XYZ file of C-alpha atoms in Angstrom:
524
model
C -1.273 2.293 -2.880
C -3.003 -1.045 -2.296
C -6.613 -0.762 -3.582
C -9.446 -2.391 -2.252
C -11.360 -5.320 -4.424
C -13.030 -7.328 -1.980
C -11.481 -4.972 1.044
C -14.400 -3.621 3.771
C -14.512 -0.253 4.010
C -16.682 -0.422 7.161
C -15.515 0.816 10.762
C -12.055 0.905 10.998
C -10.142 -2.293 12.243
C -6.829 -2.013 14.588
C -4.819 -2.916 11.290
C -5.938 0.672 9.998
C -5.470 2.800 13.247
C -2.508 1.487 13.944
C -0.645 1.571 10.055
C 1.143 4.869 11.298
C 3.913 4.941 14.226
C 2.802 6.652 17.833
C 5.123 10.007 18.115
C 6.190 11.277 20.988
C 7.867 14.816 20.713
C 10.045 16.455 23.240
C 10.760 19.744 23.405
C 13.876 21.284 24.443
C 12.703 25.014 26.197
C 16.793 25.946 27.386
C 16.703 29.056 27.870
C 17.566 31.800 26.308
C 16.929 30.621 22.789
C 13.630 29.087 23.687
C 12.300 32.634 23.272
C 13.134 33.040 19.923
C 11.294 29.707 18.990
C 8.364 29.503 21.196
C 5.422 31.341 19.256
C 6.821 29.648 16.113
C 6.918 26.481 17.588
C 3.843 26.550 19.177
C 1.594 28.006 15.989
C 3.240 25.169 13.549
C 1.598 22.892 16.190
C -1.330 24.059 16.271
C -2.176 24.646 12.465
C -0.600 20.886 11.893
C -3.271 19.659 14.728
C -6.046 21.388 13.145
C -5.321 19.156 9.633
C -4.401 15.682 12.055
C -7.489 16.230 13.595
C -9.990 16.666 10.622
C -8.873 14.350 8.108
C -11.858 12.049 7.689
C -10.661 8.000 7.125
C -8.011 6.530 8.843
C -6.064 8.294 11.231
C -2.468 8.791 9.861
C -1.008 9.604 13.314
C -3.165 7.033 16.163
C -1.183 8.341 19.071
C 0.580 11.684 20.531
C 2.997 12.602 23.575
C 4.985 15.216 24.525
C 6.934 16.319 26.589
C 9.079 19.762 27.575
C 12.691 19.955 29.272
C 13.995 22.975 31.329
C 14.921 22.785 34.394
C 13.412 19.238 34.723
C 11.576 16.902 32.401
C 7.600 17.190 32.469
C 5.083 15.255 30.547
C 2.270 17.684 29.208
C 0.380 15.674 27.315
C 0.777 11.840 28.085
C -0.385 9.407 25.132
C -3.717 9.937 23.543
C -6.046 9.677 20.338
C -4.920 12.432 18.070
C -8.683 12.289 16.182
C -11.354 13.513 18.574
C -8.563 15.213 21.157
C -8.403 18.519 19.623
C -9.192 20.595 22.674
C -7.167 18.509 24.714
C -4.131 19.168 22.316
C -5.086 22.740 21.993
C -4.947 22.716 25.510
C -1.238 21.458 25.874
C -0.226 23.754 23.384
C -1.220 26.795 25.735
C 0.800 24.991 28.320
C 4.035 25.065 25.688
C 3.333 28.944 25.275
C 3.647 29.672 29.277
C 7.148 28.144 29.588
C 9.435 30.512 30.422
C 11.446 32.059 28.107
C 13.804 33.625 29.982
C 15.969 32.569 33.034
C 19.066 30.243 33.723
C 18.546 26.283 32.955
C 20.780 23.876 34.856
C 23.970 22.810 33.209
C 22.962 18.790 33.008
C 20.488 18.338 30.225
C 17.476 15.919 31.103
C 16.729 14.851 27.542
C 17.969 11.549 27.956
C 15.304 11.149 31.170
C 12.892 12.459 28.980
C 13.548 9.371 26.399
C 13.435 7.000 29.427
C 10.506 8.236 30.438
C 8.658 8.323 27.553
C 9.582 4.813 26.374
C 8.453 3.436 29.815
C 5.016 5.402 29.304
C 4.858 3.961 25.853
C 5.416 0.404 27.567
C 2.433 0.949 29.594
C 0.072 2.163 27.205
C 1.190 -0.786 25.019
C 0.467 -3.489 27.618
C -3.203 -1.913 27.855
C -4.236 -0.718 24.706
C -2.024 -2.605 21.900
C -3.067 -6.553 22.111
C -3.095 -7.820 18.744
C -1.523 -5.185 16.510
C 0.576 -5.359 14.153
C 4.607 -5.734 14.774
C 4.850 -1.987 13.682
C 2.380 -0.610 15.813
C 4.749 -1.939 18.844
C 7.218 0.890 19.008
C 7.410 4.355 19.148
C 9.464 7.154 17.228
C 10.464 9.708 19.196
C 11.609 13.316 18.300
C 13.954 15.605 19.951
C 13.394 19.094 18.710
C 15.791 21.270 19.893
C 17.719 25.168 19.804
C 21.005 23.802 20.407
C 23.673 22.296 18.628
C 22.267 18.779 16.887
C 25.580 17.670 16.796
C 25.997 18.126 20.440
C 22.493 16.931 21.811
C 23.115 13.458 19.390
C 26.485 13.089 20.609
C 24.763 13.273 24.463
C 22.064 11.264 24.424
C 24.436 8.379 22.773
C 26.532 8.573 26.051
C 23.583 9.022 28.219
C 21.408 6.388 26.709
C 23.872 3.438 26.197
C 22.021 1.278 29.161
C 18.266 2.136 28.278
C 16.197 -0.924 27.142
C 15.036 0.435 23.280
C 13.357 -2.463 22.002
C 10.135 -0.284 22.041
C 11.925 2.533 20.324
C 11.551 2.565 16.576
C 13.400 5.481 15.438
C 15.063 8.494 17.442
C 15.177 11.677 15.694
C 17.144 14.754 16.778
C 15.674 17.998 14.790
C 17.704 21.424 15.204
C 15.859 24.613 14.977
C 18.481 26.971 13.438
C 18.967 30.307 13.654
C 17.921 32.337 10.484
C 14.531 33.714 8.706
C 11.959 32.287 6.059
C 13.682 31.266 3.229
C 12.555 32.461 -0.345
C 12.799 29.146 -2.390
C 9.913 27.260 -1.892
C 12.185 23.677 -1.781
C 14.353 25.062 0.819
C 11.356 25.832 2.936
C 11.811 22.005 3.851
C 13.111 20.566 6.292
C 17.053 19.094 4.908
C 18.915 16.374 5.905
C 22.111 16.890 7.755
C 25.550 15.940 5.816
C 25.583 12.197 6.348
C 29.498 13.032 6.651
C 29.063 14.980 9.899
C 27.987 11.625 11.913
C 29.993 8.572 11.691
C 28.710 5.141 11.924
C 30.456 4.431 14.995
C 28.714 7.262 16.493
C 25.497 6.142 15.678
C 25.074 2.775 16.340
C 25.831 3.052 20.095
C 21.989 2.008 21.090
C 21.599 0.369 18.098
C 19.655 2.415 16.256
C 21.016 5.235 14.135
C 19.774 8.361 15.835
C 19.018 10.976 12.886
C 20.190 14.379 12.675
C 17.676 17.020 11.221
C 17.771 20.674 10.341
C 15.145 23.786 10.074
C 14.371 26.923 9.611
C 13.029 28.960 12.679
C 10.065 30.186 10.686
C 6.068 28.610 10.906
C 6.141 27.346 7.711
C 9.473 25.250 8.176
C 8.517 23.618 11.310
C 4.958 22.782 10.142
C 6.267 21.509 6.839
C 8.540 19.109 9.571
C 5.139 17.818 10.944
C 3.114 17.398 8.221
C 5.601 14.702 7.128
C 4.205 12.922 10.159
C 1.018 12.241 7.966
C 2.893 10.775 4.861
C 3.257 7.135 4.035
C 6.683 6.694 4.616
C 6.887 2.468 5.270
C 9.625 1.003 3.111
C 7.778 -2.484 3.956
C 7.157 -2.990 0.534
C 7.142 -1.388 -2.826
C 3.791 0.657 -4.291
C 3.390 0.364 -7.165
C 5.350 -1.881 -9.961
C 5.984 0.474 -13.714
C 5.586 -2.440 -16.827
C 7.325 -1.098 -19.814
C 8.212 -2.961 -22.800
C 11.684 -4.552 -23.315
C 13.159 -2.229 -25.880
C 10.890 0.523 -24.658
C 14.394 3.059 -24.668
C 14.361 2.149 -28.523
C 10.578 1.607 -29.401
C 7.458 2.038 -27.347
C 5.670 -0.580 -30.120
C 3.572 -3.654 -28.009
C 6.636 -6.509 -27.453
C 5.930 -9.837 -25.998
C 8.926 -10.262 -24.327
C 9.892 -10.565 -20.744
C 8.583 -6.628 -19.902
C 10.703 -4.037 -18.171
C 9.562 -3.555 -14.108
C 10.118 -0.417 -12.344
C 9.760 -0.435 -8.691
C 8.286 2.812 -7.184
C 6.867 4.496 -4.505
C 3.862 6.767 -4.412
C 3.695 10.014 -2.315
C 0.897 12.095 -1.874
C 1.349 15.314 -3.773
C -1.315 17.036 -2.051
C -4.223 16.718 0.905
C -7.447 15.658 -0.423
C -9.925 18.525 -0.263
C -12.453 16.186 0.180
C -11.269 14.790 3.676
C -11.301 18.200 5.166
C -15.022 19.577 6.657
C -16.178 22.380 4.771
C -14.011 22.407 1.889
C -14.223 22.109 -1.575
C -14.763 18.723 -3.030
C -12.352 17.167 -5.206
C -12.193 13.813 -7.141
C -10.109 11.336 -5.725
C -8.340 9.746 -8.033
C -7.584 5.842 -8.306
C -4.855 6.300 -5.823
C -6.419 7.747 -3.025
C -7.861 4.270 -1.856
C -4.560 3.395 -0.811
C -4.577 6.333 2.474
C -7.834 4.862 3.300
C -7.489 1.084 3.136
C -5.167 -1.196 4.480
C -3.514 -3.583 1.879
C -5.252 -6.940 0.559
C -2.485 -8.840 1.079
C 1.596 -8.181 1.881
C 1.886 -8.883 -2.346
C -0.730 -6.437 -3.157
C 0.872 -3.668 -5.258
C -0.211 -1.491 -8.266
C 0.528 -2.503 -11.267
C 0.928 -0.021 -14.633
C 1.676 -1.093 -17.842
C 2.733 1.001 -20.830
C 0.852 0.626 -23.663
C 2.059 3.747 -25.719
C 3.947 6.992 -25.735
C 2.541 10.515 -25.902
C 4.133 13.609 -27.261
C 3.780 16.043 -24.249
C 2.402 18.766 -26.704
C -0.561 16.514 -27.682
C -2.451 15.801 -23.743
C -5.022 18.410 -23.303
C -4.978 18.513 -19.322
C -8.772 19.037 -18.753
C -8.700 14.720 -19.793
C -6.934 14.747 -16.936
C -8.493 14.636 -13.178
C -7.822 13.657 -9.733
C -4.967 14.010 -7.568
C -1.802 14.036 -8.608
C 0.769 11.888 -7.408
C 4.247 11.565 -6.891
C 6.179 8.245 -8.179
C 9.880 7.820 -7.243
C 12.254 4.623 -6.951
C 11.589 1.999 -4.163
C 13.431 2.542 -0.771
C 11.995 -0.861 0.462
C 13.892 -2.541 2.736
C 13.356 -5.734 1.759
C 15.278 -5.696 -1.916
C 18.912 -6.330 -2.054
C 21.206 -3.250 -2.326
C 22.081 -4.111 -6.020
C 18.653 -4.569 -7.432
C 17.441 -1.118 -5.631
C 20.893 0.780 -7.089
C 19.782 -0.912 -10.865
C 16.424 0.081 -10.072
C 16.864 3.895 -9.123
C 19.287 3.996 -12.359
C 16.604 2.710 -14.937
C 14.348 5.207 -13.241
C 16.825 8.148 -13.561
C 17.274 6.745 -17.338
C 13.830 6.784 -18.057
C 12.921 10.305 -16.563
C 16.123 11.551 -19.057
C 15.056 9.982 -22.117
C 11.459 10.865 -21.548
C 12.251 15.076 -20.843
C 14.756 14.425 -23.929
C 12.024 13.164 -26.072
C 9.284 15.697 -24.933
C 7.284 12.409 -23.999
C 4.742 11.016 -21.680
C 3.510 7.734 -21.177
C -0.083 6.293 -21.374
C 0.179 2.861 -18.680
C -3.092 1.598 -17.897
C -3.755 -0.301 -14.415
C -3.812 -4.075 -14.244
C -5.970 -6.469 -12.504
C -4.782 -7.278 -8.953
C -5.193 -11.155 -10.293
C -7.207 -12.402 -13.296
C -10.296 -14.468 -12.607
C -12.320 -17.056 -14.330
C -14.402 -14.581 -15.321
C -14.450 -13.087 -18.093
C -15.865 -9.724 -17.082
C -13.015 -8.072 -15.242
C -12.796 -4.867 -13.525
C -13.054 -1.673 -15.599
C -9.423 -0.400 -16.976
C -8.175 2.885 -15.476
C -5.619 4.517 -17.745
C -2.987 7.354 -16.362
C -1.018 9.573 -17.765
C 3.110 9.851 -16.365
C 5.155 12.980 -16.359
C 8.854 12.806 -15.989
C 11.038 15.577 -14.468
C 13.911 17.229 -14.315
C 14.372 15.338 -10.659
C 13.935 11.849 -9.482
C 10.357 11.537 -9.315
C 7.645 11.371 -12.092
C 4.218 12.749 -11.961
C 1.000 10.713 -12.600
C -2.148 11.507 -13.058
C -5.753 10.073 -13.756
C -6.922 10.365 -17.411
C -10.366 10.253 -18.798
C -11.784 7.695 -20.806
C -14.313 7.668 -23.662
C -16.915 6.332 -21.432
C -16.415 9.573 -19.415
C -16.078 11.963 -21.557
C -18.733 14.752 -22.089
C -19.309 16.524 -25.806
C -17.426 20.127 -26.508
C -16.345 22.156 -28.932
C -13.364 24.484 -29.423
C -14.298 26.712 -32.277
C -11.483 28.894 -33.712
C -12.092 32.274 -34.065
C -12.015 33.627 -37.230
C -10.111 36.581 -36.791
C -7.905 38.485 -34.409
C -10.207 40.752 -32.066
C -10.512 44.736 -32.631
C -7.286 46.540 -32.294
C -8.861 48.831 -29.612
C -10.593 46.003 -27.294
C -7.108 43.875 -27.622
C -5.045 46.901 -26.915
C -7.605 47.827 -23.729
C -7.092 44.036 -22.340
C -3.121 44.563 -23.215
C -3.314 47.599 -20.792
C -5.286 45.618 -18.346
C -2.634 42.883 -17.874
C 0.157 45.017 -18.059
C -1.042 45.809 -14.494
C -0.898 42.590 -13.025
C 1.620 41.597 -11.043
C 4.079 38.548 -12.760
C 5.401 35.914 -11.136
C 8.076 33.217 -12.591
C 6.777 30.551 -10.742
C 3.439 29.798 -8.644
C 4.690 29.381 -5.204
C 1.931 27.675 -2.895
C 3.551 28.601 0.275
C 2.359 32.062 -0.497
C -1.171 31.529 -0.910
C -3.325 31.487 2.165
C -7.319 29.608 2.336
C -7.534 30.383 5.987
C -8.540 26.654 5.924
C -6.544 26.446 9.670
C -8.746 29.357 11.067
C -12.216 27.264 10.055
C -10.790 23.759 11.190
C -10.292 25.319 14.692
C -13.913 26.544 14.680
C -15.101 23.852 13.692
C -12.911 21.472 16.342
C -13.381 23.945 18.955
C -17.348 23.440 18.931
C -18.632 21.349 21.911
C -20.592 19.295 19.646
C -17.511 18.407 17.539
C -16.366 16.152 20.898
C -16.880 13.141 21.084
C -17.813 12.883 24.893
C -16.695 16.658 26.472
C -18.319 16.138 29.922
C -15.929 12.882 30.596
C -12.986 14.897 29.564
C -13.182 17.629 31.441
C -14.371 16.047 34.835
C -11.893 15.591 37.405
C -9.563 12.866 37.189
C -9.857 10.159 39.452
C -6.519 10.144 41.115
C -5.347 11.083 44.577
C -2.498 13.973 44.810
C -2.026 17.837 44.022
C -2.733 18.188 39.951
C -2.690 21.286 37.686
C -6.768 21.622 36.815
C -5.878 21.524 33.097
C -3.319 19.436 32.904
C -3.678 16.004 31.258
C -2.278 12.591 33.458
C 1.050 11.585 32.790
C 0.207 7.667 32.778
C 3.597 6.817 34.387
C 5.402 8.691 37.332
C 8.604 10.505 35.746
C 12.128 9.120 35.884
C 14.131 10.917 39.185
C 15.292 14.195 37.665
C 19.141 13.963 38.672
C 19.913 10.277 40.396
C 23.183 11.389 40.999
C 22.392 14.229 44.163
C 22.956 13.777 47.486
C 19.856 12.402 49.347
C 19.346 15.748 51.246
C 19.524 17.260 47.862
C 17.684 15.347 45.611
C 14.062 16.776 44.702
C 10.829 14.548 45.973
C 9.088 12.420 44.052
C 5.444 11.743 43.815
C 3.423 9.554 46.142
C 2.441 7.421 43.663
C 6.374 6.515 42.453
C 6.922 5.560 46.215
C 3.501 3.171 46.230
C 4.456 1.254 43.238
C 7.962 0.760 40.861
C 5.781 -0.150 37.935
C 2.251 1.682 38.563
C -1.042 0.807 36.492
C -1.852 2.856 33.539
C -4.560 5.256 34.099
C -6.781 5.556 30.854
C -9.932 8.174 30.077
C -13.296 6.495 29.586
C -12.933 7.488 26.124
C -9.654 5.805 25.534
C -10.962 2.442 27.355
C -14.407 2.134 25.048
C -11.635 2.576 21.584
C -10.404 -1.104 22.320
């Protein structure tokens, strides 16, 4: 949420591209319960591609890779540009759909060479591409997403992976598709954290690195809601945003001039901005927004709210309030000691009680980044917070005077006529009712016009040089993109007169050069 006095907001800069982690998913296809996954699987993709792909600013996932294991490991789509690849990605989604779903896979699983392999392509790309990036940008998370048992596939690639250099490996992720159908509540639609319990430590810190166990739903709407996360801000570098409240604000929310009260938060995006999207509705930003689309000032540069007074929740009239909302929870940066963040999350989980106790919300206005000689300041943006009946508050925007436009609410004088009120009685008792508004439910068709709109030749940035035949010797499928390093040997433990062939150009070279498109070369 670091705002942007006196930051550009001209083309974007490496620190900007590269503020999100490269991904590189691979896909587990044993057969036979690849079948029961595949068209899920391969529709979440594509509607989460059509979003990654649009979203004007920043791009919030730089780099993609994936790759598929069945009988062997193959790389389908090797790293590229997410914005401006659509068709390309589009195109190694078909190629997900025609693996076959039915059929006998080999009893030794070639995940692990899939890791190795990946992490060596990453290597390559990085020595290219990644010159003076930041330390972040430098490794790669990597996702497993698999039909069999988590449990098993974690406990595997621990065993199998024990020698493999990981320095370039920021986080390995092992995500289970279970077995089962949409879910009704809207929070379980989700993806959920395995029991912490069901992994020991000792397992997990074989490679150094906890691998992570993950669990979802076999339905669209699960697995997309697993890669939309992708496109969150999830850095615990640093702390957002910094809550001011006075020093007997549990007891009196009167001005004190004492030592004040500081919450440390994070902000989360509550929704996608309309307004980043092509052809959709436009929607006010927000005084948060700035923080998806700019890189920070400075590694102090936080938000700041203070609380200047207390609001009974009966007395905000929401059309003051505009924007997007946002969600505010306690820190999980790294960089605090474990006592301060455990005294942090408590005050937070004291305040959110005492607020929903007191039917309250606060008024916290924003304060200067840093106060300057001058007198004239920036302008003051005020915000309204909502606590919960979870862990997280809501904030939002709220007008000022300066802003506000003349109306009137006249009362009306008297009930309406008995037969017009008992006509519009009849009228609703038709409708349909609904205890709560569930989102998931609702359907824009916004994925169907992103695709038309990305599927347009003129939405490519340079279609002829994509599509032209690539400029490397040997037998290649005519859509297929270039894997930019040769893959690992599929089983290095066969016989010689047994063991498959490799490609020419892993004989030529042990560490070839990386082959880039003319688009990817004229990015850096």
């Amino acid at each position: 949420m670091h705002q942007g006095h006196g930051v550009s907001q001209g083309p974007l800069s490496l620190a900007h591209v590269w503020r999100q982690p490269p991904r590189l998913l691979i896909v587990d296809a044993a057969c036979p319960s690849w079948g029961r996954v595949c068209s899920n699987l391969c529709e979440a993709l594509q509607n989460f591609f059509s979003l990654a792909c649009s979203l004007e600013g920043p791009s919030r996932m730089p780099l993609f890779s994936m790759y598929v294991v069945q009988s062997r490991h193959e790389c389908i789509l090797p790293f590229v540009q997410v914005k401006g690849n659509f068709v390309r990605l589009q195109t190694c989604i078909s190629e997900l759909r025609l693996v076959p779903r039915e059929g006998i896979c080999q009893q030794r699983s070639c995940l692990n060479l899939a890791v190795q392999d990946g992490l060596q392509q990453f290597k390559q790309y990085s020595r290219h591409v990644m010159v003076s990036t930041a330390p972040s940008s430098t490794s790669v998370e990597i996702t497993v997403l698999t039909c069999q048992s988590g449990k098993d596939i974690v406990k595997q690639l621990e065993g199998e992976l024990q020698d493999t250099d990981v320095v370039s490996l920021r986080r390995l992720q092992v995500t289970e598709i279970s077995r089962g159908d949409v879910l009704e509540s809207m929070d379980s639609l989700w993806p959920s954290q395995a029991p912490a319990e069901e992994l020991s430590a000792d397992e997990c810190s074989i490679l150094g690195i906890d691998i992570e166990l993950q669990i979802i739903e076999n339905d669209t709407v699960s697995i997309e809601s697993f890669f939309k996360a992708w496109l969150q801000d999830s850095g615990t570098d640093q702390e957002h945003l910094h809550l001011l409240l006075p020093s007997q604000c549990f007891s009196s929310f009167s001005s004190a001039r004492s030592e004040p009260m500081c919450l440390k938060c994070d902000l989360q995006e509550r929704l996608l901005n309309p307004a980043l999207l092509p052809g959709t509705a436009e929607s006010p930003g927000g005084d948060f927004s700035s923080f998806y689309q700019m890189a920070p000032e400075s590694a102090a540069s936080c938000y700041r709210l203070r609380v200047i007074k207390a609001l009974e929740s009966s007395g905000v009239c929401e059309s003051v309030t505009y924007g997007l909302p946002f969600i505010i929870r306690p820190t999980s940066c790294w960089q605090l000691d474990w006592d301060e963040l455990e005294t942090n999350q408590q005050r937070f989980h004291a305040l959110c009680h005492s607020l929903q106790k007191r039917e309250w919300l606060l008024l916290a206005k924003r304060e200067p980044p840093s106060p300057g000689p001058s007198q004239n300041g920036p302008t003051s943006t005020f915000y309204i917070i909502f606590p919960s009946s979870s862990l997280t508050m809501l904030v939002k925007t709220v007008a000022t005077c300066e802003l506000l436009l003349p109306s009137s609410f006249p009362m009306p004088p008297e009930d309406p006529p008995e037969d017009i009120l008992r006509s519009v009685e009849n009228t609703l008792d038709g409708l349909e009712v609904a205890s709560t508004y569930n989102p998931l439910e609702i359907k824009s068709h916004l994925y169907e016009h992103l695709r038309s709109i990305l599927s347009k030749p003129q939405g490519l940035l340079s279609s002829g040089r994509e599509l032209r035949p690539p400029k490397q010797v040997g037998r290649l499928h005519p859509h297929r993109a270039r894997a930019t390093v040769p893959p690992l040997p599929l089983v290095p433990s066969l016989p010689p007169s047994r063991a498959p062939k490799m490609p020419a150009a892993k004989k030529a070279s042990s560490e070839p050069v990386l082959l880039l498109s003319d688009d990817e070369e004229q990015l850096f």
